[in-house]
XYZ file of C-alpha atoms in Angstrom:
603
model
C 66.203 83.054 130.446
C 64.716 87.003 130.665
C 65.200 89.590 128.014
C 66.032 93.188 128.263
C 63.895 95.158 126.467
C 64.918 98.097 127.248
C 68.359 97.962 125.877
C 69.958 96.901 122.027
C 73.443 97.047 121.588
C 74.944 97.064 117.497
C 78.108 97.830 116.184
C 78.216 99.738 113.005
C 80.661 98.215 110.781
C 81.989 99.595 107.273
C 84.833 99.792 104.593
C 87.109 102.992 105.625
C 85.054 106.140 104.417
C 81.725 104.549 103.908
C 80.046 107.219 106.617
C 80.655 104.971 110.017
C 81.281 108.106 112.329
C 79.403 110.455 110.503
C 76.241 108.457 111.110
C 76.873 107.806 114.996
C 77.608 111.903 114.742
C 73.518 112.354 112.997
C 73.000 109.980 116.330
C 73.965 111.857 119.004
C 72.328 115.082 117.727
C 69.439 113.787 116.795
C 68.270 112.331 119.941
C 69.549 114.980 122.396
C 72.639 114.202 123.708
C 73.519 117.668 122.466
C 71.939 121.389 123.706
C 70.524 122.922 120.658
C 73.088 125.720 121.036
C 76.117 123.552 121.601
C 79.195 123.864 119.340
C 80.090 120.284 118.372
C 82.972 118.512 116.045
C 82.741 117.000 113.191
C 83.020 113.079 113.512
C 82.553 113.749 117.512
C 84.281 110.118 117.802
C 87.429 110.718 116.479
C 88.510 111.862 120.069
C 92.358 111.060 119.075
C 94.205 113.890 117.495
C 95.851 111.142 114.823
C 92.320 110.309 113.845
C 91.346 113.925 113.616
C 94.281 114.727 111.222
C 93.730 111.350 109.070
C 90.182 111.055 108.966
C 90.080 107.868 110.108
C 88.907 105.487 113.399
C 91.735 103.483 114.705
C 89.773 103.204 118.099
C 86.712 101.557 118.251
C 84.533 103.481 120.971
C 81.315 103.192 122.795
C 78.305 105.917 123.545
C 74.739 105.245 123.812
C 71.689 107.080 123.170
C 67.736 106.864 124.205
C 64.933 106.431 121.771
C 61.674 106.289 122.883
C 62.865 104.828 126.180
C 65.360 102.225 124.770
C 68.593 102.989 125.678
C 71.034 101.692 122.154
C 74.396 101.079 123.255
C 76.601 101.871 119.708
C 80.368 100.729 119.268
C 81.734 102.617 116.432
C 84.332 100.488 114.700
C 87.320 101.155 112.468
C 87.019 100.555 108.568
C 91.378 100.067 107.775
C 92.051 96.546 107.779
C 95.150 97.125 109.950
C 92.684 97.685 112.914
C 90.391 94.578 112.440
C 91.208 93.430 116.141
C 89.377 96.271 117.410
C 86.498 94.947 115.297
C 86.543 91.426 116.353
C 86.741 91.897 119.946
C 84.307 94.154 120.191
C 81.487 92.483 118.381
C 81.607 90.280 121.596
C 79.595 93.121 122.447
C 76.972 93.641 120.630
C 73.569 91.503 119.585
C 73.376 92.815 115.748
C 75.618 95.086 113.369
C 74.528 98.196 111.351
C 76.869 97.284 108.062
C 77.229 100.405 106.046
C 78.224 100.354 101.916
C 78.929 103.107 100.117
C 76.071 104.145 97.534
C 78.368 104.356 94.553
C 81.463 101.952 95.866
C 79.285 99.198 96.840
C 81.093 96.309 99.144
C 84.934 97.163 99.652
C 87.714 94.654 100.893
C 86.749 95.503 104.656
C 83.091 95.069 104.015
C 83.533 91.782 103.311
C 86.062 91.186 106.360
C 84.261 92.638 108.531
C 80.603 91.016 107.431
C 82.499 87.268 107.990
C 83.456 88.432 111.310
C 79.455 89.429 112.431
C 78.366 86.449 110.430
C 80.641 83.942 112.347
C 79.200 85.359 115.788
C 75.665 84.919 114.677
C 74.826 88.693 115.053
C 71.785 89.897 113.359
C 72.947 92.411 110.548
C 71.243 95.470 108.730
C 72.058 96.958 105.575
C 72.464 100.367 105.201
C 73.314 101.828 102.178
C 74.328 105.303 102.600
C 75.554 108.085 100.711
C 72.547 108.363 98.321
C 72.727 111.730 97.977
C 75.918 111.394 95.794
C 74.728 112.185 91.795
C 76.762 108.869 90.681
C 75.240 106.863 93.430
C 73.703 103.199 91.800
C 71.970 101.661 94.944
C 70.147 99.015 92.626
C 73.728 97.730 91.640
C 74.697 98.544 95.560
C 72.035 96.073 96.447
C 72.738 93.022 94.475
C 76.273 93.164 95.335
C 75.567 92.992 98.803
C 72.953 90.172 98.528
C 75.718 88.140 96.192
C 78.268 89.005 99.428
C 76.142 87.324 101.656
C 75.361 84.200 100.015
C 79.536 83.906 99.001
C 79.929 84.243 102.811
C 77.157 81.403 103.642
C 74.847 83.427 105.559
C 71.949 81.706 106.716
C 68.471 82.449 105.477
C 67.422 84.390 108.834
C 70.460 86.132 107.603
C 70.060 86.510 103.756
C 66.712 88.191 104.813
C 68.365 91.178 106.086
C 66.433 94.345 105.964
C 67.892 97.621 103.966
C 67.678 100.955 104.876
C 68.962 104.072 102.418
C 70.362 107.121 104.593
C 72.576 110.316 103.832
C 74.037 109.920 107.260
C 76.088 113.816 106.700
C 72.098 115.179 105.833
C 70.893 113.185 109.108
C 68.406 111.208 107.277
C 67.152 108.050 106.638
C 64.184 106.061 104.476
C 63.344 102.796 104.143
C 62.580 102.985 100.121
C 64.127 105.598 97.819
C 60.813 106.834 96.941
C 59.984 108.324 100.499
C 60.280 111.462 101.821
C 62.465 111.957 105.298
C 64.307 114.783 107.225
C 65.422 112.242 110.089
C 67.026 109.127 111.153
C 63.590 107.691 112.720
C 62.909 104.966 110.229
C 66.749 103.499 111.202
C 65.928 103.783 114.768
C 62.916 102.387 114.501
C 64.096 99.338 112.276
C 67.125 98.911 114.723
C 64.654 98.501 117.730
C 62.633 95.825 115.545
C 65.285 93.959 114.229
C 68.198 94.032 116.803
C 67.859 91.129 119.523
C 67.007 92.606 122.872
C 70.215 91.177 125.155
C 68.777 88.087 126.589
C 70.394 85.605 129.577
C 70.015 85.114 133.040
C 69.387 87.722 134.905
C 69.582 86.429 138.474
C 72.324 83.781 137.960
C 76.170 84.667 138.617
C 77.745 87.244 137.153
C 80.128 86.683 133.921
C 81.509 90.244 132.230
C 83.491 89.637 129.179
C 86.376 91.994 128.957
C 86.830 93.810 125.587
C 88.370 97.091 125.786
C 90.538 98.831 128.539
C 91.186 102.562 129.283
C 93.307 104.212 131.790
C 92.372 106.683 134.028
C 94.932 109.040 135.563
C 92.676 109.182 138.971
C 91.700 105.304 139.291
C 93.986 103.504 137.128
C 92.737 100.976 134.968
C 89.163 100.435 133.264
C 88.102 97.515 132.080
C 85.227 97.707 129.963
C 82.895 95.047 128.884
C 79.607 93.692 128.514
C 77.046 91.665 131.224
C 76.595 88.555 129.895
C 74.756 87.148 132.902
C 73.646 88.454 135.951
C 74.434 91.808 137.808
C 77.379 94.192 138.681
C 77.235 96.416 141.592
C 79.916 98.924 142.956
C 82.452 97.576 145.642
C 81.191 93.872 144.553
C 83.910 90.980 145.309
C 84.681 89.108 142.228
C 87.070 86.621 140.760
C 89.110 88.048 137.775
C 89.864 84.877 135.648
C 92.813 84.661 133.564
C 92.901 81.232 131.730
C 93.554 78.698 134.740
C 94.537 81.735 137.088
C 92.025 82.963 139.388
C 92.808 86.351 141.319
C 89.947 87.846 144.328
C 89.084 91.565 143.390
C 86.464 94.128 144.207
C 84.864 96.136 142.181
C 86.079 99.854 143.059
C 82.894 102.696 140.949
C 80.569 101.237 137.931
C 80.097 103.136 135.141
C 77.571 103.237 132.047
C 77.338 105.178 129.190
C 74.867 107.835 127.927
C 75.654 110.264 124.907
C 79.868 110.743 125.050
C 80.262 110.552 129.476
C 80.683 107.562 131.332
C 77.746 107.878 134.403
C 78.564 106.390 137.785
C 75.673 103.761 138.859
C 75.235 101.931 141.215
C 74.060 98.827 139.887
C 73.865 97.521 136.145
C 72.288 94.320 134.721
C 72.631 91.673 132.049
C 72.940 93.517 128.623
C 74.849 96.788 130.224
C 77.629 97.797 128.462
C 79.778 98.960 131.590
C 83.269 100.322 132.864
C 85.015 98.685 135.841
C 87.515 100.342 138.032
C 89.559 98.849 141.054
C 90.740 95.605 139.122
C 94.313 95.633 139.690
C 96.327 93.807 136.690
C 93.195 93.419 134.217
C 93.367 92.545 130.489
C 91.414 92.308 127.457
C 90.050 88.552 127.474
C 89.557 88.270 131.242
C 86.313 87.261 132.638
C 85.371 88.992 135.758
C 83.007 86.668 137.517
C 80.874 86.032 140.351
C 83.020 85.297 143.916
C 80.975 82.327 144.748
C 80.444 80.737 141.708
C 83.450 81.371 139.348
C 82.765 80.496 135.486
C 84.973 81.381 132.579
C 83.894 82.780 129.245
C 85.271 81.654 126.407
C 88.397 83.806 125.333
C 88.523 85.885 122.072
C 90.302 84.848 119.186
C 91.940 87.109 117.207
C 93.917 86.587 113.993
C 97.025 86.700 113.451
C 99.710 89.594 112.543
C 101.310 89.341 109.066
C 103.781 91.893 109.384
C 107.119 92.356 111.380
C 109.603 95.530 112.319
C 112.703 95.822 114.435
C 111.846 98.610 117.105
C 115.358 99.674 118.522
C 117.078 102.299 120.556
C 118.306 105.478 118.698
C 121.888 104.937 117.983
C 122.349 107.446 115.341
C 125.213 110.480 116.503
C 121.743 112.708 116.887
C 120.458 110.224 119.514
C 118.942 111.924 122.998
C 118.938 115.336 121.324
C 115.050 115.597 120.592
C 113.632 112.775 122.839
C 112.490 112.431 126.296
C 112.657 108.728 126.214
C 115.851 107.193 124.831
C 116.604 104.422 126.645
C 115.904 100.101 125.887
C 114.149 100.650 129.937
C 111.776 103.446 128.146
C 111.366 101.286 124.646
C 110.250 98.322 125.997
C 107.653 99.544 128.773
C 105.654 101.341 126.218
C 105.811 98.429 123.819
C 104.610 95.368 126.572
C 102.106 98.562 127.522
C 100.673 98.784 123.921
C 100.437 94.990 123.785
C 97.878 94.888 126.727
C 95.108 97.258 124.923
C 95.976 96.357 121.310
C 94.964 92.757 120.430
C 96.241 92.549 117.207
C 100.062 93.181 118.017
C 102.685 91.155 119.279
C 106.154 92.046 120.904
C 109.082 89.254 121.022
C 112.259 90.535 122.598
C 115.610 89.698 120.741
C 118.656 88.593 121.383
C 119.763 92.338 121.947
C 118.795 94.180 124.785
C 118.034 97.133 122.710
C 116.163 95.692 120.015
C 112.868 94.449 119.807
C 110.096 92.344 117.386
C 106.947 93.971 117.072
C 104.290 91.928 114.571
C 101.377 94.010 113.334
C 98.237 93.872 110.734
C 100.161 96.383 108.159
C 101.831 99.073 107.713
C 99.292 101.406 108.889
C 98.629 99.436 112.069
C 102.459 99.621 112.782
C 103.126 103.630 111.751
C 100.445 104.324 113.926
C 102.091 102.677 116.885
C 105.316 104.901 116.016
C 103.812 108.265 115.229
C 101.967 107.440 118.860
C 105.039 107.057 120.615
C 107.089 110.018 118.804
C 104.629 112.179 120.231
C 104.860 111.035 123.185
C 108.229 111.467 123.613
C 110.220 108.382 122.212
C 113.256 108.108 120.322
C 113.380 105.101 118.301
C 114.967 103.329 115.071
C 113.085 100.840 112.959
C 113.831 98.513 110.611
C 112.204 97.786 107.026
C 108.720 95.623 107.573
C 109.241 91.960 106.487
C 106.364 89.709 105.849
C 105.894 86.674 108.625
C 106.355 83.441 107.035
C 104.562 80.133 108.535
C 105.279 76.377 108.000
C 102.501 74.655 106.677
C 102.444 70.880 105.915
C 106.184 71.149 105.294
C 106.201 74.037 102.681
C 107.408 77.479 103.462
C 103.625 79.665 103.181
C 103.683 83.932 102.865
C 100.141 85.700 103.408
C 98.720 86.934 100.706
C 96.146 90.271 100.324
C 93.049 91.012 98.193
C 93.711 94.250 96.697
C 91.387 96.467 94.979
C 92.002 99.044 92.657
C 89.820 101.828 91.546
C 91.589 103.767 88.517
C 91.256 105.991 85.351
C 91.187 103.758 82.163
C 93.871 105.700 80.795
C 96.126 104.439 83.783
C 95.065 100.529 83.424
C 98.536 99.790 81.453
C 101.228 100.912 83.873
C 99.105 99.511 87.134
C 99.355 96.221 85.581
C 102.629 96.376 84.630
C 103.404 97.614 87.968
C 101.684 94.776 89.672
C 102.933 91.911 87.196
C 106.242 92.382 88.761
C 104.823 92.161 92.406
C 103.425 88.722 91.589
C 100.085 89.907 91.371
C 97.621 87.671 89.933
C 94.119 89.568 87.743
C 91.194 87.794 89.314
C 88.290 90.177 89.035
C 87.629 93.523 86.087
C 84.737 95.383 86.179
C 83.542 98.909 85.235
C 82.324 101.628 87.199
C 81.422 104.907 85.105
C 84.786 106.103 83.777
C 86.608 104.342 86.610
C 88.196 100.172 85.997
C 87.540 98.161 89.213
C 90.355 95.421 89.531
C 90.976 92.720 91.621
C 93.911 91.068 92.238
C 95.319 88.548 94.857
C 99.031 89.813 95.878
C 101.735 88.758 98.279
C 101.871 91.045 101.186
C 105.791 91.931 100.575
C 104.816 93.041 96.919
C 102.632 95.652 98.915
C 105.642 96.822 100.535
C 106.512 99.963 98.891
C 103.860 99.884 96.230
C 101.465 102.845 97.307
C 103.636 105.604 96.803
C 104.753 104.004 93.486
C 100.843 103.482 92.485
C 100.043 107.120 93.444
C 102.701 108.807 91.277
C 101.612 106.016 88.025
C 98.072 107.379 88.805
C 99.086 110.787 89.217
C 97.044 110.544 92.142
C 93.948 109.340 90.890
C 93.913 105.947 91.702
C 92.364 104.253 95.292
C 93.127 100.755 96.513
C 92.565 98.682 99.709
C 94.025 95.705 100.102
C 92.883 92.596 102.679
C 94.437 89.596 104.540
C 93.406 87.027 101.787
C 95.323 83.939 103.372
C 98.409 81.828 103.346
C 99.771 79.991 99.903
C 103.155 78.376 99.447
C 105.750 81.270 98.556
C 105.658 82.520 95.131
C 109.507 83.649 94.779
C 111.700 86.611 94.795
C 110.818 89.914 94.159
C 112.375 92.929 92.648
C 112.989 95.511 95.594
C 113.731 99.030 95.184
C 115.230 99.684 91.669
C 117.402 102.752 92.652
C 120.161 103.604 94.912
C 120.645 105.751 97.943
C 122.631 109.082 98.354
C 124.564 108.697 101.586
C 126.391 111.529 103.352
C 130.279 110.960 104.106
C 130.537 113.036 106.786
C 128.988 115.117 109.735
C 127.911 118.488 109.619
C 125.527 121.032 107.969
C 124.117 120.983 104.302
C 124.883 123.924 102.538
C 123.601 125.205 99.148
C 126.517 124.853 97.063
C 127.001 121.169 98.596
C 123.237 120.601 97.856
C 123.286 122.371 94.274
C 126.738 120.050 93.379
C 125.002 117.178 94.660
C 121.530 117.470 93.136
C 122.342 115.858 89.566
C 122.958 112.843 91.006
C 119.637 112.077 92.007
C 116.606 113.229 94.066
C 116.956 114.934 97.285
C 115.416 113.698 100.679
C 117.136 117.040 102.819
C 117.566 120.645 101.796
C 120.395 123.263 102.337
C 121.004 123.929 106.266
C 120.020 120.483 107.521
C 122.240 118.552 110.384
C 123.613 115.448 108.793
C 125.555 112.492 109.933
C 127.805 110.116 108.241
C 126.101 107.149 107.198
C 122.494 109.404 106.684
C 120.534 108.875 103.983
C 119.894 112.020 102.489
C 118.495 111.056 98.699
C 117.441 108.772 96.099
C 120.238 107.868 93.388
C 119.463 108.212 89.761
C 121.591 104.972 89.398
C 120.882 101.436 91.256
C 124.366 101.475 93.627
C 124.455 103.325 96.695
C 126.573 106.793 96.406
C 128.854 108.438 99.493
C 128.489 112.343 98.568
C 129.147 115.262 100.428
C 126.158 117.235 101.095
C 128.544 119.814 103.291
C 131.056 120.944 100.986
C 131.839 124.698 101.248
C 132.507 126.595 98.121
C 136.432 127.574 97.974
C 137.221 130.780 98.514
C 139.472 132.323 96.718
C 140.347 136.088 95.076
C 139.664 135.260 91.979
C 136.712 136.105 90.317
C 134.881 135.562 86.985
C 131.709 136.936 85.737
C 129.708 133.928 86.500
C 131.170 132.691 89.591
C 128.492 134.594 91.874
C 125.729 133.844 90.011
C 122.906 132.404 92.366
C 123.079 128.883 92.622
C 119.143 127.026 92.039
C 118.416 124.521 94.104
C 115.272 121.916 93.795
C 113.006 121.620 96.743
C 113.760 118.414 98.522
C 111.105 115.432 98.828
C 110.013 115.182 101.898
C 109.203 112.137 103.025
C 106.266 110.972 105.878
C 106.921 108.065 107.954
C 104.718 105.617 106.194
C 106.923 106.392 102.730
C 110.089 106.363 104.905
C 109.395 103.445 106.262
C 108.125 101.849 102.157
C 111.188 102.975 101.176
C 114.146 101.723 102.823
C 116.017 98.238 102.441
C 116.905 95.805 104.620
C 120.428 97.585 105.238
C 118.665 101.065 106.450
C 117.075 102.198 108.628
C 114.581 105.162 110.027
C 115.270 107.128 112.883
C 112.195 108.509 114.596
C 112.125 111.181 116.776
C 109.521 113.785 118.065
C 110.810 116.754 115.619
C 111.982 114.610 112.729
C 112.528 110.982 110.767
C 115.108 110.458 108.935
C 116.636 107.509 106.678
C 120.234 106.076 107.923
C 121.909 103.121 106.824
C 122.270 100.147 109.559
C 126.416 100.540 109.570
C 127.352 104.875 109.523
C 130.766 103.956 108.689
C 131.437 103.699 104.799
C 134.564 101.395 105.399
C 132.622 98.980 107.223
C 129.914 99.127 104.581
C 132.349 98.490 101.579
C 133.966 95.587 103.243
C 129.693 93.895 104.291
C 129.700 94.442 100.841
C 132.306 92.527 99.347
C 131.988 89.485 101.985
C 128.158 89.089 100.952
């Protein structure tokens, strides 16, 4: 066994908005992978334009950087529990984890995820709380809520002995006691090299890379990327790619590394490098690539498993092929078995239509990512409402349940719990954070469906929850779905104001005046709880008549717009949304109203 010492390799894990990217950003800049002069991004990770707009990391991603002639290898992670696949297979990676926790916020629902996850593979962690800048911060508190998360998770007591480091990772500094004075990150850095296992193995024996990630190159195709568990790489190597009992000969085309944000062509890397692999053919995440002579698997990743399911179909609307590039089940169902092969997490089942296709997901995010990917792309698509996966266990029918926390205003306590009693929501945990409640509950997943939009407007927006996979219990009953109606158009053709101003009483509007419609379209919310046909296109009759109000101007109500994450909370099992790269819209399954009246009365 021989030890690298010249390399560490951590993951930096977090709840969503604890400072993750921000800190990898104070990183970079810090130890020169920047010119001085040089113009540079905020969160220079978020390299997607949907994380740019959202704030968030859905990808996790790799750089490295050199301090004091240690190259650290850094994986930046996602914080949204819909993404926890790209956590878990890439803390393969890594010998230790930087876990980050909000100064004021202390450990969230994805802390605690997360934290099992590292503490499962053994991986050496270090606290760092950050955000002590803000004026409500309470590290004290901060602290003892972390120590009390590590003994509920049964960390060991090399573990429970973690060190703790207090940073303001948007100033770019770090200390290792409140007290001191610092205008860098050099006390993390230096803690990291101290406490972070150097990558240790066998350096000479036959090579084993454990694949994690993959990338695609327009120039060389696919890149698998991974970490040397044992022995070396070197470019045009021959190697067995090993796929469960399949073995397949391949050569290893260029060998990269990374340093800052570029991938550097070598020549030869060792055990502990954190490399890229081109010239593999048919790769995937999970694959060992392994010495030609001596062959030896690794042992595969597990990953848990989705709790959500949607429908993904071909556009059959009377707008279909009108915005989109790709329209066709051919088009649908490449991109989807395409997806599957870099994200973990999901899984696509084909149907017993041609058209129509089973995708299973984390959550709603992880899903309406996958769609708002492909729109822009291109697609044209329909999707169904999401639907909770059930499992058989020990003969009873089992639903997965979440862990949802809730930050809100006192004054708001009352219709959040009334709210959530309906949901099946059980109180498990109350505490008290200056002016804000803290509440805990334990929910089935499908009483999540459709809840955020409802807790934002009960909170007038000042309420923040997070919800995690909590686990599977026996299923807890029905429960109440959407409480109103839906205004459906009658027939095709174009809104106009005085079809929009007659129809407006009836309920809230979802389209405004001069919109294409279709029969069948969805095109607002019903004050009542039945469905309502209404024409949306009626002209006002002309006629030479006149009175003295009859041209007064007519005042129409701006319609709600809807995203595609409340789109896709809102609709039923009978509806659908349409998704293409200009617009979504909400249809019902069957356009024609005859058809619907007689489902109706046979149900």
């Amino acid at each position: 066994m021989s030890k690298r010492e010249d390399i560490r390799n951590v993951a930096i894990i977090a709840h969503v908005d604890h400072g993750k990217t921000t800190l990898v950003d104070a990183m970079l800049k810090q130890n020169g992978v920047f010119r001085v002069n040089e113009q540079v991004a905020e969160r220079v990770m978020d390299s997607n334009d949907l994380e740019r707009e959202r704030g968030i990391t859905i990808l996790s991603k790799n750089t490295a950087v050199m301090y004091n002639d240690i190259k650290i290898n850094i994986v930046d992670t996602p914080g949204h529990a819909d993404f926890g696949g790209e956590v878990e297979r890439v803390l393969n990676m890594v010998d230790g984890v930087l876990l980050l926790v909000d100064a004021f916020e202390g450990p969230m629902p994805q802390t605690k995820y997360v934290l099992r996850k590292a503490l499962e593979q053994k991986l050496k962690p270090i606290v760092v709380i950050n955000k002590i800048d803000r004026p409500d911060q309470r590290v004290d508190d901060v602290y003892d809520e972390v120590l009390e998360l590590f003994m509920e998770l049964g960390a060991d007591d090399d573990q429970l002995d973690f060190p703790v480091v207090y940073a303001a990772a948007r100033a770019g500094i770090a200390k290792m006691k409140m007290v001191d004075e610092s205008d860098n990150l050099n006390p993390l850095m230096d803690l990291l090299v101290k406490e972070i296992p150097a990558p240790s193995g066998d350096l000479n024996g036959p090579l084993q890379i454990m694949v994690t990630t993959l990338d695609n190159d327009e120039y060389v195709g696919r890149v698998a990327i991974g970490r040397i568990i044992r022995g070396k790489a070197s470019a045009n190597q021959g190697v067995v790619v090993i796929n469960g009992d399949v073995e397949t000969k391949a050569r290893i085309g260029k060998l990269f590394t990374y340093q800052g944000l570029k991938r550097v062509e070598v020549q030869e890397a060792g055990l502990g490098d954190i490399v890229a692999v081109t010239g593999l053919g048919d790769i995937s995440i999970g694959h060992t690539i392994a010495d030609a002579e001596n062959p030896e698997a690794l042992p595969s990743i597990n990953i848990d498993e989705p709790t959500l399911s949607m429908t993904f179909g071909v556009n059959t609307s009377p707008f279909a092929c009108r915005e989109g590039q790709f329209v066709t089940s051919r088009h649908l169902r490449d991109r989807l078995f395409k997806e599957v092969e870099t994200n973990v997490s999901l899984r696509v089942q084909e149907t017993d239509s041609a058209d129509t296709f089973k995708v299973s997901g984390r959550g709603e995010l992880h899903l309406s990512i996958l769609i708002e990917t492909m729109r822009r792309e291109g697609f044209e698509l329909q999707v169904g409402k999401p639907e909770v996966i059930y499992r058989e266990i020990n003969g009873q029918r089992c639903e997965p349940m979440e862990a949802l926390t809730i930050d809100v205003p006192q004054e708001f306590m009352g219709t959040v719990m009334e709210s959530l009693g309906t949901r099946k929501a059980e109180l498990v945990n109350m505490t008290e954070l200056s002016g804000y409640l803290r509440m805990e509950f334990v929910i089935p997943a499908r009483g999540l469906i459709g809840f955020r939009s409802q807790f934002l407007t009960n909170t007038k927006g000042n309420g923040i929850m997070h919800h995690l996979f909590h686990g599977y219990v026996p299923f807890k009953g029905d429960i109440p779905g959407r409480s109103r109606g839906a205004l459906v158009a009658f027939e095709q053709g174009e809104t106009t104001g005085y079809g929009i101003y007659t129809v407006q009483d009836r309920g809230v509007m979802f389209v405004g005046a001069n919109q294409p419609v279709y029969e069948g379209m969805i095109i607002g919310e019903n004050s009542r709880e039945t469905d309502m046909d209404v024409n949306p296109c009626k002209k006002k009759h002309v006629s030479n008549m006149r009175t003295s109000s009859s041209d007064e101007a007519i005042r129409i109500t701006p319609p709600r717009l809807l995203s595609l994450e409340q789109a896709l909370e809102y609709i039923n099992k009978d509806e659908l949304v349409e998704v293409t790269p200009e617009n979504v819209r909400l249809r019902k399954a069957t356009l024609d109203r005859t058809q619907r009246g007689r489902d109706r009365k046979n149900s």
